[in-house]
Coordinates of C-alpha atoms in Angstrom, one line a residue:
Chain A
A1 CA 92.1 -0.7 -149.2
Q2 CA 93.2 0.6 -152.6
K3 CA 90.7 2.0 -154.9
I4 CA 91.0 3.2 -158.5
T5 CA 88.2 4.9 -160.4
Q6 CA 87.6 5.8 -164.0
T7 CA 84.5 8.0 -164.1
Q8 CA 84.1 8.2 -167.9
P9 CA 82.4 5.1 -169.3
G10 CA 82.8 6.4 -172.8
M11 CA 84.6 9.3 -174.6
F12 CA 84.4 10.6 -178.1
V13 CA 87.2 12.5 -179.9
Q14 CA 87.7 13.8 -183.5
E15 CA 90.7 12.4 -185.3
K16 CA 93.8 14.5 -184.9
E17 CA 92.5 16.1 -181.7
A18 CA 93.8 15.5 -178.2
V19 CA 91.8 13.7 -175.5
T20 CA 92.2 13.2 -171.8
L21 CA 91.1 10.0 -170.0
D22 CA 90.5 10.4 -166.3
C23 CA 91.8 8.2 -163.5
T24 CA 91.7 8.8 -159.8
Y25 CA 93.1 6.6 -157.1
D26 CA 93.3 6.1 -153.4
T27 CA 96.2 4.3 -151.7
S28 CA 97.9 4.3 -148.3
D29 CA 101.2 3.2 -149.8
P30 CA 103.9 5.9 -149.4
S31 CA 105.4 4.9 -152.8
Y32 CA 103.3 3.7 -155.7
G33 CA 103.0 3.8 -159.5
L34 CA 100.3 4.1 -162.1
F35 CA 99.9 2.1 -165.2
W36 CA 97.8 2.6 -168.3
Y37 CA 96.8 -0.2 -170.7
K38 CA 94.9 -0.3 -174.0
Q39 CA 92.5 -3.1 -175.0
P40 CA 91.4 -2.9 -178.7
S41 CA 88.4 -4.8 -179.9
S42 CA 90.7 -7.8 -180.6
G43 CA 91.0 -8.3 -176.9
E44 CA 94.7 -8.2 -176.1
M45 CA 96.0 -6.0 -173.3
I46 CA 98.7 -3.5 -174.5
F47 CA 100.9 -1.6 -172.0
L48 CA 101.0 2.1 -172.8
I49 CA 102.8 4.1 -170.0
Y50 CA 103.9 4.0 -166.4
Q51 CA 104.9 6.6 -163.8
G52 CA 106.1 6.2 -160.3
S53 CA 104.9 8.5 -157.5
Y54 CA 108.4 9.8 -156.9
D55 CA 109.1 10.6 -160.6
Q56 CA 109.6 14.4 -160.9
Q57 CA 108.4 14.8 -164.5
N58 CA 105.3 13.5 -166.1
A59 CA 105.9 10.4 -168.2
T60 CA 105.6 10.5 -172.0
E61 CA 105.7 7.8 -174.5
G62 CA 105.2 9.0 -178.1
R63 CA 101.7 10.4 -178.3
Y64 CA 100.8 9.3 -174.8
S65 CA 101.5 11.3 -171.7
L66 CA 100.6 11.0 -168.0
N67 CA 99.2 14.0 -166.2
F68 CA 100.0 13.0 -162.7
Q69 CA 98.6 15.2 -160.0
K70 CA 99.4 13.6 -156.6
A71 CA 97.6 16.3 -154.5
R72 CA 94.4 15.4 -156.4
K73 CA 95.2 11.7 -156.5
S74 CA 94.7 11.7 -160.3
A75 CA 96.8 10.3 -163.1
N76 CA 95.1 11.1 -166.4
L77 CA 96.2 9.8 -169.7
V78 CA 96.5 12.4 -172.5
I79 CA 96.5 11.1 -176.1
S80 CA 97.6 13.7 -178.6
A81 CA 96.8 13.8 -182.3
S82 CA 94.2 11.0 -182.0
Q83 CA 94.1 8.3 -184.7
L84 CA 91.4 5.9 -185.7
G85 CA 93.5 3.1 -184.3
D86 CA 93.2 4.6 -180.8
S87 CA 89.6 3.5 -180.6
A88 CA 89.7 1.0 -177.8
M89 CA 89.1 0.4 -174.1
Y90 CA 91.6 2.1 -171.8
F91 CA 92.4 1.0 -168.3
C92 CA 94.4 2.5 -165.5
A93 CA 95.9 0.3 -162.8
I94 CA 97.7 0.7 -159.5
P95 CA 99.9 -1.8 -157.7
K96 CA 99.9 -2.5 -154.0
T97 CA 103.4 -1.9 -152.9
G98 CA 103.3 -2.3 -149.1
G99 CA 101.5 -3.9 -146.2
T100 CA 98.9 -6.6 -146.7
S101 CA 97.9 -7.6 -150.2
Y102 CA 101.4 -6.7 -151.4
G103 CA 101.6 -7.4 -155.1
K104 CA 98.0 -6.9 -156.2
L105 CA 97.5 -4.9 -159.3
T106 CA 94.1 -3.4 -159.4
F107 CA 92.4 -2.1 -162.5
G108 CA 89.8 0.6 -163.0
Q109 CA 86.5 0.0 -164.7
G110 CA 87.8 1.3 -168.1
T111 CA 86.9 4.0 -170.5
I112 CA 85.8 3.2 -174.1
L113 CA 87.4 5.8 -176.5
T114 CA 85.9 6.2 -179.9
V115 CA 87.8 8.3 -182.5
H116 CA 85.7 9.8 -185.2
P117 CA 87.1 10.5 -188.7
Chain B
N1 CA 110.6 -15.6 -175.5
A2 CA 107.0 -16.9 -175.7
G3 CA 105.9 -14.4 -173.0
V4 CA 102.7 -15.4 -171.2
T5 CA 100.9 -18.4 -172.7
Q6 CA 97.5 -19.6 -171.8
T7 CA 95.7 -22.8 -172.8
P8 CA 93.1 -23.5 -174.0
K9 CA 92.0 -20.4 -176.0
F10 CA 88.3 -21.5 -175.9
Q11 CA 86.4 -23.9 -173.6
V12 CA 82.8 -24.9 -173.2
L13 CA 81.8 -26.6 -169.9
K14 CA 78.6 -27.9 -168.4
T15 CA 77.5 -26.7 -165.0
G16 CA 79.2 -28.7 -162.3
Q17 CA 82.2 -29.8 -164.4
S18 CA 85.7 -28.9 -163.2
M19 CA 88.7 -27.9 -165.3
T20 CA 92.1 -26.2 -165.1
L21 CA 93.2 -23.2 -167.1
Q22 CA 96.9 -23.3 -167.8
C23 CA 99.2 -20.4 -167.6
A24 CA 103.0 -20.3 -168.1
Q25 CA 105.6 -17.6 -168.5
D26 CA 109.2 -17.8 -169.6
M27 CA 110.4 -14.4 -168.4
N28 CA 111.3 -15.5 -164.8
H29 CA 108.7 -13.2 -163.4
E30 CA 107.9 -13.5 -159.7
Y31 CA 104.4 -12.0 -159.8
M32 CA 101.6 -13.7 -161.6
S33 CA 97.9 -13.0 -161.6
W34 CA 94.6 -14.3 -162.9
Y35 CA 91.8 -11.9 -163.9
R36 CA 88.4 -12.3 -165.4
Q37 CA 86.7 -9.9 -167.7
D38 CA 83.0 -9.9 -168.3
P39 CA 81.6 -8.2 -171.5
G40 CA 82.1 -4.4 -171.5
M41 CA 83.6 -4.6 -168.0
G42 CA 87.0 -4.1 -166.4
L43 CA 89.4 -6.7 -165.1
R44 CA 88.6 -8.3 -161.8
L45 CA 91.4 -10.0 -159.9
I46 CA 90.8 -13.6 -159.0
H47 CA 94.0 -14.8 -157.4
Y48 CA 97.6 -13.6 -157.5
S49 CA 101.1 -14.8 -156.5
V50 CA 104.3 -13.0 -155.6
G51 CA 106.5 -16.0 -155.9
A52 CA 106.6 -19.8 -156.0
G53 CA 104.6 -21.2 -153.0
I54 CA 102.9 -17.9 -152.3
T55 CA 99.4 -17.1 -153.4
D56 CA 96.7 -14.8 -152.2
Q57 CA 93.0 -14.0 -153.0
G58 CA 91.9 -11.1 -155.2
E59 CA 88.5 -9.5 -155.4
V60 CA 86.5 -12.5 -156.8
P61 CA 88.2 -15.8 -155.5
N62 CA 85.1 -17.9 -154.8
G63 CA 84.9 -21.0 -157.0
Y64 CA 88.5 -20.8 -158.1
N65 CA 91.7 -22.4 -156.7
V66 CA 95.3 -21.7 -157.6
S67 CA 98.7 -23.1 -156.7
R68 CA 102.2 -21.9 -157.6
S69 CA 104.7 -24.8 -157.4
T70 CA 107.1 -23.3 -159.9
T71 CA 108.0 -19.8 -161.0
E72 CA 106.9 -20.5 -164.5
D73 CA 103.4 -22.0 -164.0
F74 CA 100.2 -20.6 -162.4
P75 CA 97.2 -22.8 -163.1
L76 CA 93.7 -21.7 -162.3
R77 CA 91.2 -24.5 -161.2
L78 CA 87.5 -24.2 -161.5
L79 CA 86.1 -26.5 -158.9
S80 CA 82.5 -26.8 -160.0
A81 CA 81.7 -24.6 -163.0
A82 CA 78.7 -22.3 -162.9
P83 CA 77.1 -20.1 -165.6
S84 CA 78.2 -17.1 -163.6
Q85 CA 81.8 -18.1 -164.4
T86 CA 81.3 -17.5 -168.1
S87 CA 83.9 -14.9 -168.9
V88 CA 87.3 -14.2 -170.5
Y89 CA 90.2 -15.2 -168.3
F90 CA 93.5 -13.4 -168.5
C91 CA 96.7 -14.6 -166.9
A92 CA 99.4 -12.0 -166.4
S93 CA 102.9 -11.7 -165.0
R94 CA 105.4 -9.1 -164.1
K95 CA 108.9 -8.9 -162.6
G96 CA 108.1 -6.8 -159.6
A97 CA 105.4 -4.5 -158.1
Y98 CA 106.5 -1.5 -160.1
N99 CA 107.1 -3.3 -163.4
E100 CA 105.0 -3.5 -166.5
Q101 CA 102.5 -6.5 -166.4
F102 CA 102.5 -8.8 -169.4
F103 CA 99.2 -10.5 -170.3
G104 CA 98.4 -13.7 -172.0
P105 CA 96.0 -13.9 -174.9
G106 CA 93.1 -14.9 -172.8
T107 CA 90.8 -17.9 -172.5
R108 CA 87.2 -17.5 -173.4
L109 CA 85.1 -19.8 -171.2
T110 CA 81.4 -20.6 -171.6
V111 CA 79.5 -22.5 -168.9
L112 CA 76.2 -23.9 -170.0

């Protein structure tokens, strides 16, 4: 069965500094991807970034980048130049792309990020 | 495009009542899912569908039923509400396994 783990319940960062949010996964699918979402206190889910397992370069979207290390089965989110508006809950998620349960998208437990001024 | 819509936004039920949470998407997405999120917690998958007529159970399916008769709609039925089902429910859809998932605004359900 697939498993996705976020080991940091909470993280704190100073405004304008970079922060790394950890995500490790376990999957038997030969091809897969990793998503990151943000959930501010207002409750909506906001897509941030995606990378597929066969992508050669780490994905970047503005201040967000994915540090994908397949050998370690980790796909950490790096937020550069943190802003107060980055304070939110962050989730990583992995889809089931083969075999039974094809189509499931499983989320990690989440990390609450607090940006201090 | 309206995206993913959910109704109602808020609902209060008494223990034992049944109800249906509605979910619709206008993006012609094949994949649709229902999640519940308890306070301070992550998203737990209740049921999901990879196309009309195809549904499967997620991590926490007990007490919930789904059906997918059309591509657009994916209602979630609570058979006999229990206080443990008090939660925020999110419906979501995506085009395929590797595609971004779009979420509805959520339904806040309280069971007394």
